[in-house]
Coordinates of C-alpha atoms in Angstrom, one line a residue:
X1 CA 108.2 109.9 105.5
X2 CA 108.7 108.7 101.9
X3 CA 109.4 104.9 101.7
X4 CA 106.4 103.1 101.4
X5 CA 105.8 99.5 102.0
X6 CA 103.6 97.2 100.6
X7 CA 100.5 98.2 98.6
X8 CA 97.3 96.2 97.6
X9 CA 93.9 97.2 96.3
X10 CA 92.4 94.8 94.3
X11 CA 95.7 93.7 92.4
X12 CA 95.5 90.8 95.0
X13 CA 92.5 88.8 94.5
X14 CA 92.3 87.9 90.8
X15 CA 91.9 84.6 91.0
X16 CA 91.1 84.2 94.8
X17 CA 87.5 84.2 94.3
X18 CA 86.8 80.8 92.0
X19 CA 84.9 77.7 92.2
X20 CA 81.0 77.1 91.0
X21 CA 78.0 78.3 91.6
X22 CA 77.8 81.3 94.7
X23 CA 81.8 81.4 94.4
X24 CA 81.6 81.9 91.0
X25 CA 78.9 84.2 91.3
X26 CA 81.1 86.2 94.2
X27 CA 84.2 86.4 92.0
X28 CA 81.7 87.8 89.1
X29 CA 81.0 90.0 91.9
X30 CA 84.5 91.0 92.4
X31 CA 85.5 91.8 88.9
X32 CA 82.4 94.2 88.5
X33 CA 83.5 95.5 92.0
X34 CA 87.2 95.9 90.7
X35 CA 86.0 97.8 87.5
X36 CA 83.0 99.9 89.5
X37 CA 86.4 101.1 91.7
X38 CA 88.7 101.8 88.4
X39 CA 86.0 104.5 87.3
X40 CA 85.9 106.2 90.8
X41 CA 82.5 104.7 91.6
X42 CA 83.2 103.8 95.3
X43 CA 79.9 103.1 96.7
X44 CA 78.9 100.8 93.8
X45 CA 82.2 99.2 94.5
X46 CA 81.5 98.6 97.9
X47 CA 78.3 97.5 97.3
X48 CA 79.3 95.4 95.2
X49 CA 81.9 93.4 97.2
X50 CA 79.3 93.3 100.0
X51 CA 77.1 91.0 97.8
X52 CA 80.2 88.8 97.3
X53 CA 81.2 88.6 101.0
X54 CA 77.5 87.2 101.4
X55 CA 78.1 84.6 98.6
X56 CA 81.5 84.0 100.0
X57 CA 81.8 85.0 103.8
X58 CA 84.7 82.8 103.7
X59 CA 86.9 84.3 102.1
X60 CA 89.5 86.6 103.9
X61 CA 90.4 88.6 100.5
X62 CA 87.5 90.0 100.0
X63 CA 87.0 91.1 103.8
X64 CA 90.7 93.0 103.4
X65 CA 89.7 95.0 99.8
X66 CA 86.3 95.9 101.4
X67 CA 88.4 97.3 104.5
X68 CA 90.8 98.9 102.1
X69 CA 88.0 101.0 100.4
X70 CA 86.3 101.9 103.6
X71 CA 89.8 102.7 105.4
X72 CA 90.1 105.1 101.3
X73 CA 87.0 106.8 103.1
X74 CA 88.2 107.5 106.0
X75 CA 85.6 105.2 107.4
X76 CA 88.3 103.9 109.9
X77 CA 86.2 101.6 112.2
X78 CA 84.4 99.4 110.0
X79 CA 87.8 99.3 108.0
X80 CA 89.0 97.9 111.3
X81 CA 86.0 95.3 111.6
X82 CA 87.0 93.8 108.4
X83 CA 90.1 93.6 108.8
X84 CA 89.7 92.0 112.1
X85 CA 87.4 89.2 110.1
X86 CA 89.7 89.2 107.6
X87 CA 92.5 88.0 110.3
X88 CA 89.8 85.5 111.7
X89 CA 90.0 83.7 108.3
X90 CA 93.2 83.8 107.5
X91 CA 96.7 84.7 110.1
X92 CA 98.9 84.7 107.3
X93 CA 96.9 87.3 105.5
X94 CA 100.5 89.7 106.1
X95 CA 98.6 92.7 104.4
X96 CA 95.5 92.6 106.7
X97 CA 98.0 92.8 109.5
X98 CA 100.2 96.1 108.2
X99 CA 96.4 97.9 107.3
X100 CA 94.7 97.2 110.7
X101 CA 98.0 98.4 111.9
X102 CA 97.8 101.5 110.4
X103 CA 94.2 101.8 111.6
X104 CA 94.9 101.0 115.4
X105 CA 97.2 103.7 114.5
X106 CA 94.2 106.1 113.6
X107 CA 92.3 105.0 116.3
X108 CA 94.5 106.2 119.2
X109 CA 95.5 102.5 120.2
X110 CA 99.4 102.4 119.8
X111 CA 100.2 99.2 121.5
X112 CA 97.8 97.3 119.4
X113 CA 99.2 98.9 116.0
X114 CA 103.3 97.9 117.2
X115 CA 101.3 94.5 117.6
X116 CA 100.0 94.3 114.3
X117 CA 103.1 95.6 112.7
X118 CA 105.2 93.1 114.2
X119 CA 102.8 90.5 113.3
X120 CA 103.1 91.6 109.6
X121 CA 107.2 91.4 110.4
X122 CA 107.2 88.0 111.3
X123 CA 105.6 87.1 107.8
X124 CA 107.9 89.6 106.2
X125 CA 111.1 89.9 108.3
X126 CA 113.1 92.0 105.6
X127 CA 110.3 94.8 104.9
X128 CA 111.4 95.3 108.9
X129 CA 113.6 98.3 107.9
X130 CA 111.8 99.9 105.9
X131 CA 109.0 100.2 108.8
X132 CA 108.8 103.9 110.0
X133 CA 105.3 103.6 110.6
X134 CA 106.2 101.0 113.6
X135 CA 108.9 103.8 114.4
X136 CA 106.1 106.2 114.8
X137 CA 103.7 103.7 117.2
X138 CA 106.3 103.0 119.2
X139 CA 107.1 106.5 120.1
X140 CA 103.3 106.8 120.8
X141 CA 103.4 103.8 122.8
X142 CA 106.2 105.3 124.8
X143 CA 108.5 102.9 123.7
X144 CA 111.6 105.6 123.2
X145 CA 114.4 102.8 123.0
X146 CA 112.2 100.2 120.9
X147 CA 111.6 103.2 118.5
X148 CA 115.4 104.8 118.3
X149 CA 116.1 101.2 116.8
X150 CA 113.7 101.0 114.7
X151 CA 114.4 104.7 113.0
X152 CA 118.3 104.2 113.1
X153 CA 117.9 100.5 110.9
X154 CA 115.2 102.9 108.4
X155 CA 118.2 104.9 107.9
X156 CA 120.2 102.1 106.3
X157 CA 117.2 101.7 103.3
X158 CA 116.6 105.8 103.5
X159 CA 119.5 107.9 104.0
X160 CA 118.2 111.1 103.2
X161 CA 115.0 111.9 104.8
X162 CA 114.9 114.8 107.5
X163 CA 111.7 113.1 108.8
X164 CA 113.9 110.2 109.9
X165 CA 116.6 111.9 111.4
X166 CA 113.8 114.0 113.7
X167 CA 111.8 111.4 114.8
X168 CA 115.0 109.3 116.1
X169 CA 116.0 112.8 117.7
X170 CA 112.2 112.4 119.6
X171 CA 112.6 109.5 120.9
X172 CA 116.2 109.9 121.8
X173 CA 115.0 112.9 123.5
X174 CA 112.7 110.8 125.5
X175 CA 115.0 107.8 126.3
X176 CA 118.4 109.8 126.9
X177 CA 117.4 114.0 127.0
X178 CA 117.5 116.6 124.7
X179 CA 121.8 116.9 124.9
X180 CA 122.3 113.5 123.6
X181 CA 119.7 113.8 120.8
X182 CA 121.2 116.6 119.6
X183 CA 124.7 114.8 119.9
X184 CA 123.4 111.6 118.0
X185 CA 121.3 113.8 115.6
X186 CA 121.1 112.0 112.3
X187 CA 123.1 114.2 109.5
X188 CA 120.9 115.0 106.2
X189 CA 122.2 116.9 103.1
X190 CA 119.9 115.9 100.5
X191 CA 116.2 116.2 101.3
X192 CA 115.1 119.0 98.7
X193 CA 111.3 119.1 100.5
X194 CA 110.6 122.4 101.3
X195 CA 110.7 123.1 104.5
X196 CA 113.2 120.0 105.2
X197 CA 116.3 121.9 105.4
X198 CA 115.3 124.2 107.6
X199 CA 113.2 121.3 110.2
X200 CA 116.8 120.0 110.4
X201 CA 118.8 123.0 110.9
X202 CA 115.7 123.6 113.8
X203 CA 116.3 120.6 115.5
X204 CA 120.4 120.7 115.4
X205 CA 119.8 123.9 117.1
X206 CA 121.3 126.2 114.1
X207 CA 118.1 127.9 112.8
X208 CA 114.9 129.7 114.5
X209 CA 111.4 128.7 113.8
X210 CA 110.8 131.5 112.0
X211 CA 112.7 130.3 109.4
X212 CA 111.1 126.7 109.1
X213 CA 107.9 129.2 108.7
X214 CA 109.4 131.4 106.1
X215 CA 110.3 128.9 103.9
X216 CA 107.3 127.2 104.1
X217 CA 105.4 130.3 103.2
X218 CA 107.9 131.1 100.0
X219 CA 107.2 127.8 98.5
X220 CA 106.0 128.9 94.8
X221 CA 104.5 125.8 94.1
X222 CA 100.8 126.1 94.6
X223 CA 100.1 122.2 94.9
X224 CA 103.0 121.8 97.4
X225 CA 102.4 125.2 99.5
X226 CA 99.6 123.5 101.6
X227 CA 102.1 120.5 101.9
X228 CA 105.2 122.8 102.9
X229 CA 103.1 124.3 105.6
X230 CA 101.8 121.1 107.0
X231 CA 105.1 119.6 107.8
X232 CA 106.4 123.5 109.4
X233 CA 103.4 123.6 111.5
X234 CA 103.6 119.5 112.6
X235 CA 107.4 120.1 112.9
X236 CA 107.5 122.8 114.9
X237 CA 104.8 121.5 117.0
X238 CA 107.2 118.3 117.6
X239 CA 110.1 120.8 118.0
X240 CA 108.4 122.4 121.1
X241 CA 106.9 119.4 122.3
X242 CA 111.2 118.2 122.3
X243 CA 111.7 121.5 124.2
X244 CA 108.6 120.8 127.0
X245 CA 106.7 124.1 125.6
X246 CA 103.5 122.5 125.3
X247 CA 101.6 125.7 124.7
X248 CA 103.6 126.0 121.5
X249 CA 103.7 122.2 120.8
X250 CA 99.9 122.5 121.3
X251 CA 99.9 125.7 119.0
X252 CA 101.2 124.1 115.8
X253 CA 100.2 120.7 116.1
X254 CA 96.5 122.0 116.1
X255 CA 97.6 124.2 112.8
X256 CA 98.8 121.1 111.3
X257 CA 95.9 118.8 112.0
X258 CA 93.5 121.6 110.4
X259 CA 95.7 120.6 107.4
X260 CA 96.2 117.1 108.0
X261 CA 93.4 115.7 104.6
X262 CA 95.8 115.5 101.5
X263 CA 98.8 115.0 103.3
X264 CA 98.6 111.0 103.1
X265 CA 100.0 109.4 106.8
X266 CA 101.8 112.0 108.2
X267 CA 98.7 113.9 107.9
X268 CA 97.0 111.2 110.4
X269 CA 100.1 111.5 112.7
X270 CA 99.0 114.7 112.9
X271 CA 95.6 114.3 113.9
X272 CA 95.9 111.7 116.1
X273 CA 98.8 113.6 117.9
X274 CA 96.2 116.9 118.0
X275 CA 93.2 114.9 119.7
X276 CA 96.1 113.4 122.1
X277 CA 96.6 116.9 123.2
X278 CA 92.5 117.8 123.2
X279 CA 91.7 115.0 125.4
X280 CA 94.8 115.7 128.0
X281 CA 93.7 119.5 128.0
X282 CA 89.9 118.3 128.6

């Protein structure tokens, strides 16, 4: 999935840290934090900002950009704790509420991420279609109809995305059976990622998955071949998981989690799907 929604780092907080004496301190804090971050020094940026959340435990920014760099860590439940205090501080803190999110997303806890996201909607009501991540949550949650909607308004803001077009076919699939999501599959012409074409061609029944492979495997461009083989593998997983072979699904969602670091979200879809299926076959 390509359209992303907000972002924030530390572009946020300029001048949300002020005042005298430990508040000035904490925003000194912050800057030196900010800069220790610009040169790739992570963990003298996070020190950093931990020194300033005990001058100023008050203040909800600088519990989100401390959860931001743990969540860049992969660090995912601390990055939840702060966000959580972050929330406790402020409700209308509408970035806090798409990040933790995200990470209930990571964590396997579906419901709670559609929560958060819809939190962060009512703050933001028109960043609503451009919100496949709640798409995604929702067909976790087993929430076929809720998530149909959600990818059929994404399609108005992004036309041309296979991605799309295949998770509205999975939750279709769910709500109304595999005829009807290949009736009311969503037609794509334009998506040049290699192996799009083919994923699509898969799932409107006109092309093997051999051929989602193949082309995969032919892409020439070292720094997307790892990519191109991430989404055949998490594709075709999806594919047979569509179809009820959950050998197969089982098969290449595993190959695609192995791959899932690099490959930003759709990499964590991947590995959260992958220890959905470890803990069902354990």
């Amino acid at each position: 999935m390509r359209i992303v929604l907000v972002c924030l780092l530390f572009s946020l907080i300029g001048v949300c840290v002020s005042g005298v004496g430990r508040a000035e301190d904490a925003a000194t804090l912050f800057q030196e934090a900010r800069a220790a971050s610009e040169q790739g020094d992570v963990p003298r940026a996070m020190a950093l900002l931990s020194k300033a959340i005990t001058l100023a435990p008050k203040n909800a920014d600088l519990w989100l950009v401390r959860a931001q760099l743990y969540d860049q860590q992969g660090n995912n439940t601390q990055a939840l704790s702060d966000y959580t205090r972050a929330l406790s501080l402020d409700k209308k803190l509408r970035l806090a509420w798409q990040r933790r999110g995200e990470s209930y997303f990571k964590a396997g806890k579906f419901a709670e991420s559609v929560a958060d996201f819809d939190a962060f909607l009512r703050l933001v009501p028109d960043q609503k279609p451009f919100h496949w991540q709640r798409g995604i949550s929702l067909y976790y949650a087993g929430r076929f109809k809720a998530g149909k909607q959600q990818f059929e308004l994404h399609q108005t803001v992004n036309s041309q995305d296979v991605e799309n077009a295949v998770w509205h076919f999975l939750c279709t699939v769910r709500a109304d059976g595999l005829e009807a999501a290949r009736k009311s599959l969503i037609p794509i012409s334009e998506d040049t990622r290699v192996p799009m074409a083919q994923v699509h061609q898969l799932f409107a029944g006109k092309a093997r998955p051999e051929e989602v492979l193949s082309a995969a495997q032919a892409a020439t461009n070292p720094s997307n071949s790892n990519a191109s083989l991430f989404y055949a593998y998490l594709y075709l997983g999806l594919y047979y998981e569509a179809l009820n072979d959950k050998n197969k699904a089982r098969e290449y969602i595993l190959k695609a989690a192995e791959r899932y670091k690099g490959n930003g979200y759709m990499g964590e879809v991947a590995r959260v799907h992958a220890n959905l299926l470890r803990k069902k076959r354990g």
